[in-house]
Amino acid sequence: MHLVYADENGNVYDHPELLALARSADMIIEIMEDELIPLPDGATLVGLPSTKPVALDPESGEMMALEGMQAVGALLPQGFTRLALPGYVKTDKEYKLPLFGYSAVVWKDGRFYVTAEQCDDPEKWNPENCDTRELNGKVHDFIEKYPDNRLYQHLSNCALGYECLTSSNTFLGRWEGGVPVSYSCNAGCFGCISEQPDDSGFVAPQTRMNFRPRTEEMVQVMMEHLTTPESIISFGQGCEGEPSTQAKLIIEAIREVRSRTDMGYININTNAGLSDHIRGIVDAGLDLMRVSTISALDDHYNAYYKPRGYTLANVEKSMAYAAKQGVYTSINYLIFPGVTDREEEIEAMIEFARRTDLKLIQMRNLNIDPESYLELIPPAQGEILGMKQMLGIFREELPNVVIGSYTHVPPVDQRRAKPPVGLV
């Protein structure tokens, strides 16, 4: 398990003698053989600016930070859960790493390996399965067909500029597509990817939408996408704020769409803090709800999300109501080695899942500068068990909860009954 590092020009090398190390939160740790898998298709190796790699000398047993080199991490595709961070120290304590989820990478048996576990089938979300020429043609066709629809104009930049796969799906008419709706938010997430305050030190990798769509624009996008029983259209994308702040629009759009078709699934990606708004959206005919969370502990949740006018109790209330009404509920669980696998975090999340009748946990690698995040949140109270053991505990303690990475549709016997077309 040899060290992988980069030079100042971004060229990647493996060290012939030194062994790779990793990090769990701020602790340097050894890498276990059973934590390694071959670098997945669709993964990207990146250098970590203003860092030095930390390695192990197998002869002396000494750990060392290497001068003149840059640490390297892997950015994993959806479907893979990282188990450890790259082993590094910063050369500039003030520098904040770009908002990505870095995983430890090593060179072993003539190829790259990463500290990760596959939690879902990555095939649908492999960027290599998105044909650029086909996408360009479809974007042109939709904008020509709907020249006054600002959502298609907005989504075209997301698909072609940011290479967002959900937006691309909206044009390609496959799997899960997006329909962004909100430019405002009721949270001030520390790691928000679409809006950062000027003094945060982070650069938001995406630009948030800056308009309020009309109901007919939303309905056009939804009707074009919901053409098969398995199709999914989702409110709540990375380029928008909290969708439930536009509950009136969403309710109108769902009712109009469901008066025309019962095809596919309508999903919302939400923080679920506005319980009354969520209730209205659920009652309008929502099928799936994915709730973003980083913890089931109030102090950790509040430190990261900085909720405005709601609490974690409101989130739980929304989820319990949706599940009771037959909505297939999941959480978009933002995970971080050395934090999510803390004993108290695991116990709290298991109880939260049981109380809300949760159906699916989507493991999502948190895109954040590690040092900034660790300074923000409360310190560990109990033992840190390790990410691999954490996944095993979830599977054992929550046998009826799917452990995955992206949106699933419920089994046939768990599907919410849809009203007859025209009777909504």
XYZ file of N, CA and C in Angstrom, residues 82-324:
729
model
N -16.770 6.660 1.191
C -15.360 6.716 1.597
C -15.234 6.277 3.050
N -14.133 5.626 3.332
C -13.881 5.112 4.675
C -12.799 5.894 5.408
N -12.005 6.669 4.682
C -10.934 7.450 5.318
C -10.557 8.620 4.431
N -10.000 9.653 5.046
C -9.486 10.816 4.330
C -8.030 10.566 3.936
N -7.525 11.308 2.945
C -6.090 11.188 2.648
C -5.253 11.601 3.856
N -4.083 10.998 3.987
C -3.173 11.376 5.058
C -2.361 12.596 4.656
N -2.566 13.718 5.340
C -1.854 14.944 4.979
C -1.784 15.876 6.173
N -0.920 16.870 6.047
C -0.919 18.043 6.927
C -0.883 19.262 6.015
N -1.462 20.351 6.458
C -1.488 21.561 5.650
C -0.190 22.350 5.826
N 0.262 22.921 4.726
C 1.422 23.809 4.788
C 0.986 25.245 5.042
N -0.280 25.539 4.753
C -0.861 26.852 5.013
C -2.140 26.633 5.814
N -2.084 26.929 7.102
C -3.224 26.649 7.983
C -4.465 27.442 7.612
N -4.299 28.569 6.932
C -5.435 29.411 6.573
C -6.120 28.950 5.273
N -5.436 28.139 4.508
C -5.983 27.730 3.214
C -7.132 26.735 3.408
N -8.213 26.936 2.667
C -9.358 26.032 2.724
C -9.435 25.239 1.425
N -9.457 23.930 1.560
C -9.534 23.074 0.386
C -10.865 23.273 -0.341
N -10.872 23.160 -1.661
C -12.133 23.242 -2.411
C -13.150 22.230 -1.895
N -14.437 22.548 -2.088
C -15.516 21.752 -1.489
C -15.755 20.444 -2.232
N -14.884 19.469 -1.944
C -15.029 18.125 -2.488
C -14.862 17.114 -1.355
N -15.224 15.864 -1.628
C -15.085 14.802 -0.639
C -13.872 13.944 -0.957
N -12.761 14.195 -0.286
C -11.488 13.551 -0.610
C -11.352 12.211 0.115
N -10.992 11.181 -0.634
C -10.786 9.849 -0.059
C -9.324 9.438 -0.189
N -8.863 8.644 0.764
C -7.482 8.169 0.731
C -7.279 7.229 -0.454
N -6.115 7.374 -1.115
C -5.780 6.549 -2.279
C -4.374 5.996 -2.096
N -4.149 4.755 -2.539
C -2.838 4.111 -2.423
C -2.505 3.433 -3.754
N -1.240 3.042 -3.893
C -0.797 2.245 -5.036
C -0.479 0.844 -4.538
N -1.130 -0.151 -5.163
C -0.999 -1.521 -4.675
C -1.165 -2.483 -5.846
N -0.226 -3.420 -5.941
C -0.302 -4.462 -6.987
C -0.472 -3.874 -8.383
N 0.226 -2.779 -8.643
C 0.236 -2.221 -9.982
C -0.977 -1.397 -10.359
N -1.762 -0.956 -9.358
C -2.929 -0.130 -9.673
C -3.309 0.714 -8.469
N -4.203 1.685 -8.702
C -4.684 2.533 -7.615
C -5.808 1.833 -6.853
N -5.779 1.998 -5.530
C -6.868 1.541 -4.660
C -7.321 2.724 -3.801
N -8.567 2.676 -3.351
C -9.094 3.709 -2.468
C -9.714 3.072 -1.236
N -9.779 3.852 -0.160
C -10.442 3.398 1.062
C -11.934 3.699 0.904
N -12.688 2.701 0.474
C -14.106 2.914 0.167
C -14.854 1.597 0.194
N -16.161 1.705 0.262
C -17.041 0.550 0.160
C -18.165 0.883 -0.807
N -18.443 -0.044 -1.708
C -19.539 0.173 -2.641
C -20.852 -0.089 -1.925
N -21.727 0.941 -1.888
C -23.011 0.825 -1.202
C -24.190 0.797 -2.174
N -23.914 0.975 -3.451
C -25.003 1.014 -4.417
C -24.429 0.689 -5.787
N -25.313 0.402 -6.746
C -24.896 0.151 -8.114
C -24.603 1.490 -8.781
N -23.364 1.760 -9.145
C -23.020 3.089 -9.662
C -23.326 3.286 -11.143
N -23.830 2.270 -11.824
C -23.912 2.322 -13.278
C -24.707 3.521 -13.791
N -25.877 3.783 -13.210
C -26.699 4.869 -13.710
C -26.043 6.226 -13.528
N -25.215 6.358 -12.495
C -24.645 7.655 -12.169
C -23.176 7.751 -12.536
N -22.713 6.861 -13.385
C -21.353 6.938 -13.878
C -21.294 8.027 -14.950
N -20.490 9.084 -14.743
C -20.431 10.175 -15.731
C -20.103 9.704 -17.137
N -19.410 8.565 -17.241
C -19.030 8.067 -18.552
C -20.238 7.581 -19.352
N -21.367 7.385 -18.683
C -22.569 6.931 -19.378
C -23.421 8.080 -19.894
N -22.905 9.282 -19.805
C -23.614 10.452 -20.327
C -22.959 10.859 -21.647
N -23.648 10.606 -22.759
C -23.131 10.910 -24.084
C -23.236 12.412 -24.338
N -22.095 13.073 -24.425
C -22.075 14.538 -24.555
C -22.750 15.004 -25.833
N -22.516 14.293 -26.933
C -23.124 14.710 -28.195
C -24.646 14.588 -28.152
N -25.123 13.470 -27.562
C -26.570 13.294 -27.427
C -27.158 14.372 -26.526
N -26.450 14.674 -25.415
C -26.931 15.679 -24.477
C -27.028 17.050 -25.147
N -26.010 17.434 -25.883
C -26.039 18.724 -26.574
C -27.230 18.823 -27.513
N -27.505 17.745 -28.226
C -28.632 17.739 -29.136
C -29.961 17.866 -28.419
N -30.091 17.152 -27.286
C -31.343 17.201 -26.516
C -31.553 18.579 -25.893
N -30.487 19.193 -25.398
C -30.600 20.542 -24.844
C -31.108 21.500 -25.915
N -30.546 21.420 -27.091
C -30.990 22.271 -28.204
C -32.457 22.041 -28.517
N -32.868 20.763 -28.551
C -34.252 20.430 -28.901
C -35.242 20.995 -27.886
N -34.936 20.860 -26.579
C -35.875 21.314 -25.554
C -35.963 22.839 -25.514
N -34.833 23.495 -25.668
C -34.860 24.967 -25.648
C -35.596 25.504 -26.872
N -35.477 24.813 -27.975
C -36.213 25.211 -29.187
C -37.707 24.960 -29.016
N -38.059 23.858 -28.345
C -39.462 23.511 -28.139
C -40.115 24.431 -27.122
N -39.354 24.807 -26.070
C -39.900 25.653 -24.998
C -39.035 26.919 -24.859
N -39.056 27.817 -25.831
C -38.160 28.987 -25.808
C -38.420 29.946 -24.657
N -39.617 29.908 -24.081
C -39.947 30.827 -22.984
C -39.821 30.182 -21.607
N -39.379 28.932 -21.567
C -39.263 28.226 -20.288
C -37.879 28.484 -19.687
N -37.845 29.309 -18.647
C -36.574 29.684 -18.025
C -35.913 28.511 -17.307
N -36.713 27.519 -16.891
C -36.124 26.358 -16.227
C -35.229 25.577 -17.182
N -35.668 25.392 -18.407
C -34.818 24.683 -19.358
C -33.546 25.479 -19.662
N -33.654 26.807 -19.731
C -32.466 27.629 -19.918
C -31.496 27.444 -18.751
N -32.034 27.489 -17.538
C -31.216 27.326 -16.338
C -30.577 25.936 -16.303
N -31.369 24.907 -16.538
C -30.876 23.535 -16.472
C -29.849 23.235 -17.559
N -29.916 23.963 -18.674
C -28.936 23.735 -19.735
C -27.532 24.071 -19.253
N -27.394 25.140 -18.446
C -26.085 25.491 -17.890
C -25.641 24.455 -16.866
N -26.588 23.966 -16.059
C -26.249 22.930 -15.072
C -25.738 21.665 -15.773
N -26.422 21.284 -16.871
C -26.055 20.057 -17.581
C -24.746 20.200 -18.352
N -24.614 21.294 -19.097
C -23.456 21.456 -19.972
C -22.286 22.140 -19.280
N -22.571 23.108 -18.397
C -21.512 23.834 -17.715
C -20.971 23.097 -16.508
N -21.875 22.667 -15.615
C -21.459 21.987 -14.382
C -21.406 20.469 -14.530
N -21.881 19.958 -15.668
C -21.935 18.514 -15.919
C -22.730 17.794 -14.832
N -23.819 18.422 -14.401
C -24.713 17.825 -13.405
C -25.499 16.694 -14.054
N -25.385 15.495 -13.504
C -26.035 14.341 -14.115
C -27.554 14.382 -13.964
N -28.044 14.927 -12.843
C -29.494 15.018 -12.673
C -30.091 15.967 -13.705
N -29.449 17.100 -13.935
C -29.910 18.024 -14.960
C -29.801 17.395 -16.343
N -28.717 16.680 -16.581
C -28.554 15.996 -17.861
C -29.687 14.998 -18.091
N -30.057 14.294 -17.028
C -31.160 13.336 -17.138
C -32.464 14.010 -17.525
N -32.656 15.255 -17.073
C -33.869 15.988 -17.412
C -33.983 16.148 -18.927
N -32.869 16.375 -19.585
C -32.879 16.518 -21.044
C -32.875 15.165 -21.749
N -32.211 14.186 -21.151
C -32.109 12.873 -21.785
C -33.343 12.007 -21.545
N -34.237 12.452 -20.650
C -35.475 11.721 -20.394
C -35.256 10.375 -19.744
N -34.302 10.310 -18.806
C -34.015 9.021 -18.175
C -33.892 9.182 -16.664
N -34.176 8.138 -15.941
C -33.949 8.021 -14.519
C -34.460 9.227 -13.729
N -33.615 9.775 -12.857
C -34.039 10.907 -12.023
C -33.633 12.236 -12.647
N -34.622 13.086 -12.925
C -34.371 14.415 -13.457
C -34.732 15.472 -12.430
N -34.222 16.684 -12.637
C -34.429 17.753 -11.656
C -35.308 18.869 -12.170
N -36.050 19.472 -11.243
C -36.815 20.687 -11.539
C -36.607 21.664 -10.380
N -35.542 22.486 -10.451
C -35.274 23.446 -9.370
C -36.375 24.491 -9.280
N -36.626 24.978 -8.054
C -37.773 25.866 -7.868
C -37.484 27.046 -6.943
N -36.455 26.963 -6.092
C -36.302 27.966 -5.034
C -34.956 28.675 -5.070
N -34.985 30.002 -4.949
C -33.747 30.779 -4.846
C -33.440 31.150 -3.398
N -34.320 30.781 -2.454
C -34.130 31.138 -1.044
C -33.986 29.879 -0.193
N -33.491 30.078 1.023
C -33.298 28.928 1.908
C -33.533 29.334 3.354
N -33.978 28.360 4.158
C -34.201 28.596 5.579
C -33.086 27.988 6.430
N -31.947 27.735 5.800
C -30.769 27.247 6.516
C -29.549 27.977 5.976
N -28.494 27.994 6.755
C -27.244 28.630 6.332
C -26.125 27.617 6.350
N -26.276 26.533 5.594
C -25.355 25.407 5.643
C -23.907 25.845 5.486
N -23.088 25.341 6.370
C -21.663 25.682 6.379
C -21.008 25.309 5.052
N -21.420 24.208 4.470
C -20.798 23.742 3.234
C -21.684 23.898 2.026
N -22.552 24.901 2.014
C -23.489 25.070 0.892
C -22.730 25.172 -0.428
N -23.166 24.399 -1.425
C -22.455 24.385 -2.698
C -22.991 25.416 -3.680
N -24.089 26.108 -3.321
C -24.646 27.078 -4.269
C -24.604 28.514 -3.773
N -24.316 28.718 -2.479
C -24.254 30.093 -1.983
C -23.392 30.146 -0.732
N -22.396 30.998 -0.738
C -21.507 31.182 0.393
C -21.406 32.673 0.721
N -21.405 33.046 2.010
C -21.175 34.454 2.352
C -19.779 34.882 1.920
N -19.610 36.178 1.697
C -18.347 36.694 1.172
C -17.156 36.397 2.081
N -17.403 36.294 3.387
C -16.298 36.102 4.330
C -16.094 34.638 4.729
N -16.716 33.693 3.996
C -16.635 32.284 4.399
C -15.276 31.669 4.102
N -14.586 32.195 3.097
C -13.333 31.582 2.683
C -13.511 30.466 1.681
N -14.759 30.052 1.431
C -15.060 29.016 0.452
C -15.536 29.647 -0.849
N -15.324 28.942 -1.926
C -15.888 29.340 -3.215
C -16.974 28.330 -3.560
N -18.225 28.787 -3.694
C -19.321 27.886 -4.051
C -19.087 27.357 -5.460
N -19.086 26.034 -5.652
C -18.798 25.485 -6.979
C -19.940 25.643 -7.971
N -21.116 26.046 -7.506
C -22.254 26.242 -8.398
C -22.895 27.596 -8.103
N -23.667 28.086 -9.087
C -24.398 29.328 -8.921
C -25.867 29.018 -8.688
N -26.440 29.628 -7.662
C -27.848 29.361 -7.332
C -28.776 30.048 -8.334
N -29.905 29.412 -8.623
C -30.896 30.029 -9.508
C -31.352 31.364 -8.910
N -31.722 32.310 -9.765
C -32.047 33.654 -9.286
C -33.440 34.119 -9.721
N -34.340 33.165 -9.979
C -35.690 33.532 -10.378
C -36.698 32.557 -9.779
N -37.935 32.983 -9.754
C -39.027 32.136 -9.254
C -39.781 31.591 -10.462
N -39.720 30.286 -10.697
C -40.365 29.750 -11.890
C -41.889 29.850 -11.814
N -42.501 29.877 -12.977
C -43.957 29.837 -13.054
C -44.422 28.390 -12.997
N -45.647 28.191 -12.520
C -46.183 26.837 -12.416
C -46.147 26.125 -13.758
N -46.515 26.843 -14.839
C -46.543 26.188 -16.153
C -45.150 25.766 -16.610
N -44.098 26.516 -16.205
C -42.739 26.098 -16.541
C -42.394 24.791 -15.833
N -42.764 24.687 -14.578
C -42.501 23.469 -13.824
C -43.270 22.294 -14.403
N -44.521 22.514 -14.738
C -45.368 21.440 -15.270
C -44.810 20.935 -16.596
N -44.324 21.827 -17.434
C -43.739 21.398 -18.711
C -42.560 20.456 -18.489
N -41.669 20.832 -17.583
C -40.514 19.978 -17.296
C -40.959 18.647 -16.706
N -41.892 18.686 -15.783
C -42.346 17.462 -15.123
C -43.050 16.521 -16.098
N -43.913 17.067 -16.943
C -44.657 16.231 -17.884
C -43.733 15.608 -18.926
N -42.718 16.347 -19.357
C -41.775 15.787 -20.322
C -40.991 14.619 -19.726
N -40.761 14.674 -18.392
C -39.918 13.642 -17.774
C -40.717 12.441 -17.276
N -41.909 12.660 -16.786
C -42.681 11.564 -16.190
C -43.435 10.804 -17.276
N -42.675 9.996 -18.012
C -43.257 9.272 -19.152
C -43.182 7.760 -19.020
N -42.518 7.277 -17.973
C -42.420 5.838 -17.734
C -42.732 5.551 -16.271
N -43.109 4.319 -15.942
C -43.419 3.994 -14.532
C -42.254 4.202 -13.580
N -41.007 4.111 -14.069
C -39.835 4.213 -13.200
C -39.218 5.605 -13.179
N -39.721 6.550 -13.946
C -39.110 7.880 -14.008
C -39.345 8.646 -12.710
N -38.374 9.501 -12.361
C -38.434 10.310 -11.142
C -38.147 11.757 -11.511
N -38.941 12.675 -11.008
C -38.653 14.103 -11.147
C -38.513 14.686 -9.743
N -37.462 15.485 -9.527
C -37.114 15.903 -8.169
C -37.034 17.411 -8.017
N -37.698 17.911 -6.989
C -37.473 19.271 -6.514
C -36.288 19.226 -5.548
N -35.513 20.312 -5.520
C -34.417 20.374 -4.555
C -33.099 19.936 -5.154
N -32.472 20.822 -5.931
C -31.209 20.499 -6.588
C -30.069 21.311 -5.967
N -28.842 20.981 -6.351
C -27.694 21.686 -5.807
C -27.615 23.136 -6.224
N -28.388 23.505 -7.270
C -28.360 24.876 -7.778
C -29.470 25.729 -7.187
N -30.135 25.248 -6.143
C -31.224 26.034 -5.553
C -31.129 26.009 -4.039
N -32.037 26.774 -3.408
C -32.123 26.788 -1.964
C -33.038 25.666 -1.488
N -33.839 25.933 -0.467
C -34.762 24.939 0.081
C -36.073 24.959 -0.718
N -36.416 23.875 -1.411
C -37.604 23.889 -2.276
C -38.915 24.133 -1.540
N -39.023 23.677 -0.291
C -40.306 23.818 0.411
C -40.630 25.266 0.752
N -39.652 26.189 0.604
C -39.987 27.606 0.769
C -40.905 28.078 -0.359
N -40.986 27.312 -1.426
C -41.901 27.585 -2.536
C -43.003 26.529 -2.577
N -43.528 26.207 -1.403
C -44.519 25.125 -1.287
C -45.746 25.373 -2.154
N -46.229 26.610 -2.229
C -47.428 26.905 -3.011
C -47.232 26.520 -4.475
N -46.087 26.893 -5.030
C -45.776 26.536 -6.409
C -45.710 25.030 -6.597
N -45.021 24.356 -5.684
C -44.858 22.905 -5.786
C -46.204 22.198 -5.709
N -47.053 22.623 -4.771
C -48.374 22.011 -4.615
C -49.198 22.193 -5.887
N -49.168 23.389 -6.459
C -49.914 23.647 -7.702
C -49.402 22.753 -8.830
N -48.068 22.640 -8.931
C -47.483 21.854 -10.018
C -47.805 20.364 -9.858
N -47.686 19.849 -8.645
C -47.991 18.430 -8.421
C -49.445 18.145 -8.767
N -50.350 18.981 -8.303
C -51.766 18.749 -8.566
C -52.071 18.784 -10.062
N -51.452 19.727 -10.774
C -51.689 19.822 -12.216
C -51.136 18.595 -12.936
N -49.926 18.193 -12.581
C -49.316 17.028 -13.225
C -50.113 15.770 -12.936
N -50.527 15.613 -11.686
C -51.259 14.393 -11.338
C -52.691 14.395 -11.888
N -53.175 15.538 -12.348
C -54.465 15.558 -13.040
C -54.330 15.074 -14.479
N -53.061 14.971 -14.947
C -52.812 14.563 -16.329
C -52.201 13.167 -16.447
N -51.392 12.783 -15.467
C -50.719 11.486 -15.567
C -50.449 10.912 -14.180
N -50.444 9.595 -14.107
C -50.038 8.937 -12.859
C -48.684 8.246 -13.029
N -47.987 8.578 -14.112
C -46.691 7.966 -14.393
C -45.606 8.432 -13.429
N -44.696 7.527 -13.106
C -43.473 7.861 -12.402
C -43.656 8.339 -10.977
N -42.595 8.941 -10.461
C -42.527 9.365 -9.067
C -42.165 10.842 -8.981
N -42.783 11.523 -8.028
C -42.435 12.907 -7.730
C -41.700 12.924 -6.392
N -40.484 13.458 -6.409
C -39.600 13.444 -5.249
C -39.268 14.868 -4.828
N -38.982 15.045 -3.547
C -38.438 16.317 -3.067
C -37.200 16.043 -2.239
N -36.118 16.778 -2.535
C -34.910 16.787 -1.721
C -35.001 18.026 -0.837
N -35.031 17.858 0.456
C -35.430 18.932 1.360
C -34.726 18.821 2.703
N -34.677 19.928 3.445
C -34.237 19.821 4.839
C -35.408 19.495 5.765
N -36.635 19.577 5.228
C -37.859 19.161 5.938
C -38.125 19.963 7.202
N -37.526 21.139 7.318
C -37.721 21.935 8.524
C -39.054 22.647 8.590
N -39.648 22.962 7.436
C -40.932 23.671 7.398
C -42.058 22.641 7.407
N -42.391 22.179 8.584
C -43.303 21.039 8.728
C -44.656 21.265 8.062
N -45.235 22.457 8.213
C -46.541 22.733 7.610
C -46.446 22.730 6.084
N -45.372 23.273 5.558
C -45.179 23.272 4.101
C -45.022 21.849 3.581
N -44.236 21.049 4.298
C -44.038 19.655 3.887
C -45.360 18.898 3.925
N -46.168 19.148 4.936
C -47.466 18.484 5.026
C -48.303 18.784 3.771
N -48.334 20.050 3.347
C -49.096 20.415 2.162
C -48.573 19.734 0.910
N -47.248 19.652 0.781
C -46.640 19.010 -0.385
C -46.932 17.512 -0.383
N -46.837 16.889 0.779
C -47.171 15.469 0.902
C -48.628 15.226 0.508
N -49.511 16.045 1.026
C -50.940 15.864 0.753
C -51.291 16.098 -0.714
N -50.466 16.876 -1.428
C -50.737 17.150 -2.845
C -50.457 15.940 -3.731
N -49.665 14.975 -3.211
C -49.405 13.778 -4.008
C -47.945 13.400 -4.142
N -47.109 13.832 -3.200
C -45.687 13.485 -3.216
C -45.510 11.977 -3.073
N -44.526 11.423 -3.795
C -44.248 9.986 -3.725
C -43.004 9.662 -2.898
N -41.962 10.476 -3.055
C -40.675 10.212 -2.426
C -40.185 11.474 -1.733
N -39.505 11.302 -0.596
C -38.930 12.454 0.091
C -37.553 12.087 0.621
N -36.557 12.859 0.200
C -35.190 12.644 0.681
C -34.783 13.853 1.514
N -34.453 13.615 2.761
C -34.155 14.691 3.707
C -32.652 14.755 3.960
N -32.095 15.927 3.757
C -30.670 16.122 3.990
C -30.397 16.260 5.482
N -29.430 15.496 5.977
C -29.032 15.638 7.372
C -27.579 15.243 7.526
N -26.973 15.767 8.550
C -25.583 15.430 8.848
C -25.465 14.724 10.187
N -26.544 14.765 10.977
C -26.513 14.189 12.318
C -27.928 14.132 12.874
N -28.137 13.229 13.810
C -29.389 13.190 14.563
C -29.203 13.794 15.952
N -28.093 14.498 16.153
C -27.826 15.197 17.404
C -27.972 16.698 17.177
N -28.714 17.359 18.046
C -29.046 18.764 17.844
C -27.823 19.663 17.706
N -26.833 19.504 18.590
C -25.710 20.441 18.565
C -24.901 20.318 17.280
N -24.712 19.111 16.811
C -23.990 18.896 15.556
C -24.820 19.401 14.368
N -26.097 19.039 14.344
C -26.987 19.475 13.266
C -27.025 21.001 13.180
N -27.219 21.652 14.307
C -27.345 23.114 14.322
C -26.048 23.804 13.909
N -24.916 23.242 14.299
C -23.630 23.854 13.950
C -23.410 23.872 12.446
N -23.839 22.820 11.778
C -23.622 22.734 10.332
C -24.709 23.449 9.534
N -25.983 23.179 9.856
C -27.078 23.713 9.039
C -27.462 25.149 9.396
N -27.199 25.553 10.620
C -27.618 26.887 11.070
C -29.077 27.161 10.680
N -29.990 26.323 11.177
C -31.402 26.434 10.764
C -32.027 27.751 11.189
N -32.885 28.286 10.333
C -33.575 29.548 10.588
C -35.058 29.270 10.766
N -35.521 29.333 12.008
C -36.936 29.167 12.279
C -37.407 27.733 12.322
N -36.498 26.793 12.467
C -36.918 25.394 12.639
C -35.856 24.653 13.435
N -36.197 23.463 13.884
C -35.284 22.637 14.668
C -35.265 21.224 14.099
N -34.365 20.409 14.622
C -34.304 19.011 14.219
C -35.608 18.292 14.557
N -36.300 18.755 15.599
C -37.605 18.164 15.947
C -38.617 18.387 14.825
N -38.556 19.550 14.152
C -39.433 19.797 13.006
C -39.119 18.837 11.860
N -37.845 18.573 11.655
C -37.435 17.635 10.611
C -38.017 16.261 10.886
N -37.893 15.821 12.125
C -38.431 14.515 12.503
C -39.949 14.471 12.330
N -40.613 15.542 12.699
C -42.070 15.616 12.553
C -42.481 15.484 11.088
N -41.776 16.180 10.205
C -42.074 16.117 8.772
C -41.881 14.709 8.231
N -40.795 14.075 8.629
C -40.498 12.740 8.120
C -41.509 11.718 8.610
N -41.878 11.812 9.874
C -42.858 10.875 10.425
C -44.214 11.029 9.740
N -44.608 12.282 9.474
C -45.892 12.525 8.800
C -45.863 11.953 7.382
N -44.797 12.225 6.650
C -44.700 11.731 5.275
C -44.756 10.212 5.234
N -43.999 9.562 6.123
C -43.995 8.098 6.144
C -45.382 7.546 6.458
N -46.086 8.198 7.377
C -47.434 7.750 7.748
C -48.401 7.847 6.575
